[in-house]
Amino acid sequence: MLLFLLLCLLTAGFFLELFQKHILRVKDPDIHELWAELESEEWFQELNDLPEIKNWIELDKQNGLLKDPYYVRKIIDQVGHREGYIRYIINKTK
């Protein structure tokens, strides 16, 4: 019974995503545009000026948190996520 319920939820999620992408034409945000917007932020420029942090930021863009467009949008818009990312990246360099 539980397996059937899980299968129903997965199927519903699949059809919902299909409906959004093909019928409503909802597109995922472009990561390169978000990176450009992020790089124009003053706090990000201050972080990026430090060479040891700059290397971690570049690695994050390739395989880390900054690869996810939804997370990048959150750190641009929301102070709590921004402060969390700043603490995360500073702790990575220690």
Coordinates of C-alpha atoms in Angstrom, one line a residue:
M1 CA 0.0 0.0 0.0
L2 CA 2.8 2.4 0.9
L3 CA 4.7 1.5 -2.2
F4 CA 1.6 2.2 -4.3
L5 CA 1.2 5.6 -2.6
L6 CA 4.8 6.5 -3.3
L7 CA 4.4 5.5 -6.9
C8 CA 1.3 7.7 -7.2
L9 CA 3.2 10.7 -5.8
L10 CA 6.1 10.2 -8.2
T11 CA 3.8 9.9 -11.1
A12 CA 1.9 13.0 -10.1
G13 CA 5.2 14.9 -9.7
F14 CA 6.3 13.8 -13.2
F15 CA 3.1 15.0 -14.8
L16 CA 3.2 18.3 -12.9
E17 CA 6.7 19.0 -14.1
L18 CA 5.8 17.9 -17.7
F19 CA 2.8 20.3 -17.5
Q20 CA 4.9 23.2 -16.3
K21 CA 7.7 22.8 -18.8
H22 CA 5.7 22.0 -21.9
I23 CA 2.3 23.6 -21.5
L24 CA 3.0 26.6 -19.3
R25 CA 6.6 27.0 -20.8
V26 CA 8.1 27.6 -17.4
K27 CA 11.9 27.8 -17.8
D28 CA 14.6 27.3 -15.3
P29 CA 16.5 30.5 -14.6
D30 CA 19.8 30.9 -16.6
I31 CA 22.7 30.3 -14.3
H32 CA 25.0 32.7 -16.2
E33 CA 22.6 35.6 -15.8
L34 CA 22.3 34.8 -12.1
W35 CA 26.1 34.7 -11.7
A36 CA 26.4 38.1 -13.4
E37 CA 23.8 39.5 -11.0
L38 CA 25.6 37.9 -8.1
E39 CA 28.9 39.4 -9.2
S40 CA 27.4 42.8 -9.2
E41 CA 26.5 42.5 -5.5
E42 CA 28.9 44.5 -3.3
W43 CA 29.3 41.8 -0.6
F44 CA 30.2 39.2 -3.3
Q45 CA 32.8 41.5 -4.8
E46 CA 34.4 41.9 -1.4
L47 CA 34.5 38.1 -1.0
N48 CA 35.8 37.7 -4.5
D49 CA 38.7 40.1 -3.9
L50 CA 40.3 37.7 -1.5
P51 CA 42.4 35.2 -3.5
E52 CA 41.9 32.2 -1.3
I53 CA 38.1 32.7 -1.3
K54 CA 38.0 33.4 -5.0
N55 CA 39.4 29.9 -5.7
W56 CA 36.6 28.3 -3.6
I57 CA 34.0 30.4 -5.3
E58 CA 35.2 29.2 -8.7
L59 CA 35.0 25.6 -7.5
D60 CA 31.5 26.2 -6.1
K61 CA 30.4 27.4 -9.6
Q62 CA 31.7 24.2 -11.1
N63 CA 30.5 21.6 -8.6
G64 CA 29.2 23.3 -5.5
L65 CA 26.4 25.4 -4.2
L66 CA 26.7 28.1 -6.9
K67 CA 25.8 25.5 -9.6
D68 CA 22.2 25.5 -8.4
P69 CA 20.2 28.5 -9.9
Y70 CA 17.6 28.4 -7.2
Y71 CA 20.2 28.6 -4.5
V72 CA 22.0 31.5 -6.2
R73 CA 18.6 33.3 -6.4
K74 CA 18.1 32.7 -2.7
I75 CA 21.5 34.2 -1.7
I76 CA 20.9 37.2 -3.9
D77 CA 17.4 37.9 -2.5
Q78 CA 17.5 36.6 1.1
V79 CA 19.8 37.9 3.8
G80 CA 19.7 34.7 5.8
H81 CA 20.9 32.5 2.9
R82 CA 23.5 35.1 2.0
E83 CA 25.0 35.2 5.5
G84 CA 24.9 31.4 5.6
Y85 CA 26.8 31.2 2.3
I86 CA 29.4 33.8 3.5
R87 CA 30.0 31.8 6.7
Y88 CA 30.2 28.6 4.6
I89 CA 32.8 30.0 2.2
I90 CA 34.9 31.6 4.9
N91 CA 35.0 28.3 6.9
K92 CA 36.1 26.5 3.7
T93 CA 39.2 28.6 3.5
K94 CA 40.3 28.1 7.2

